[in-house]
Coordinates of C-alpha atoms in Angstrom, one line a residue:
M20 CA 0.0 -0.1 -0.1
K21 CA 1.3 3.3 -0.7
F22 CA 0.5 5.6 1.9
D23 CA 0.6 9.1 0.1
K24 CA 0.6 12.8 2.5
T25 CA -3.5 12.7 0.8
S26 CA -3.9 9.3 3.5
Q27 CA -2.3 10.7 6.1
P28 CA -4.6 13.3 7.3
R29 CA -7.2 11.2 6.7
F30 CA -5.8 7.7 8.0
T31 CA -5.6 10.1 11.4
D32 CA -9.6 11.7 10.9
L33 CA -10.5 7.3 10.8
Y34 CA -8.0 7.5 14.3
N35 CA -9.8 10.2 15.9
R36 CA -13.6 9.2 14.7
Y37 CA -13.7 5.0 16.0
Y38 CA -10.8 4.9 18.7
K39 CA -13.2 5.4 21.4
L40 CA -14.9 2.8 19.1
M41 CA -12.1 0.4 19.2
Y42 CA -11.2 0.9 22.5
H43 CA -15.0 -1.2 23.6
V44 CA -15.5 -3.4 21.7
A45 CA -12.5 -4.5 23.4
F46 CA -12.3 -3.9 27.2
E47 CA -16.6 -5.8 26.5
V48 CA -14.1 -8.9 25.6
L49 CA -11.3 -8.2 28.0
N50 CA -11.4 -6.5 30.0
N51 CA -8.3 -5.8 31.0
R52 CA -7.0 -2.3 29.8
V53 CA -3.4 -2.6 28.5
T54 CA -4.5 -5.6 26.4
T55 CA -6.8 -3.6 24.9
E56 CA -4.7 -1.0 24.1
D57 CA -3.1 -3.3 22.5
V58 CA -5.3 -4.5 20.3
V59 CA -6.7 -0.9 19.3
H60 CA -2.7 -0.3 18.1
T61 CA -2.5 -3.7 15.6
S62 CA -5.9 -2.6 14.7
C63 CA -5.1 0.5 13.4
V64 CA -2.2 -0.7 12.2
R65 CA -4.2 -3.5 10.3
V66 CA -6.5 -0.9 9.2
L67 CA -3.5 1.1 7.4
E68 CA -2.7 -2.0 6.0
H69 CA -5.6 -1.8 4.6
F70 CA -6.7 1.4 4.1
S71 CA -6.8 1.6 0.2
H72 CA -9.8 0.4 1.0
V73 CA -11.7 2.2 3.3
S74 CA -13.6 5.0 0.4
A75 CA -14.9 7.3 2.9
I76 CA -14.4 7.8 6.8
D77 CA -17.9 8.3 7.8
S78 CA -19.5 5.4 6.5
P79 CA -22.1 2.8 8.2
Q80 CA -18.9 0.7 5.5
T81 CA -16.0 2.0 7.4
R82 CA -17.1 2.2 11.2
T83 CA -18.0 -2.3 10.2
F84 CA -14.6 -2.6 8.8
V85 CA -13.5 -1.0 11.9
V86 CA -15.7 -3.4 14.0
I87 CA -14.8 -6.1 12.1
I88 CA -11.3 -5.9 12.2
T89 CA -11.0 -4.7 16.2
N90 CA -13.2 -8.1 17.3
R91 CA -10.5 -10.6 15.1
I92 CA -8.2 -9.1 17.2
V93 CA -9.4 -9.8 19.9
L94 CA -10.8 -12.9 18.7
N95 CA -6.7 -13.8 18.8
E96 CA -5.2 -13.0 22.4

């Protein structure tokens, strides 16, 4: 994936918009703040790896994409 100058503000917007959601999804299952932070970090990296598939930041599809990635990482913990 190529991460150019236009992608950085978009990813920052995605992170700011969905950080609390990712944290909530992970903490509901793990009940551990440290592990939850690790999961959120890993989720952000995974979203970044597939960022070219994100067309609109504020969309139901992107929200679902972020939740699915976070859930899958939680299940692997």
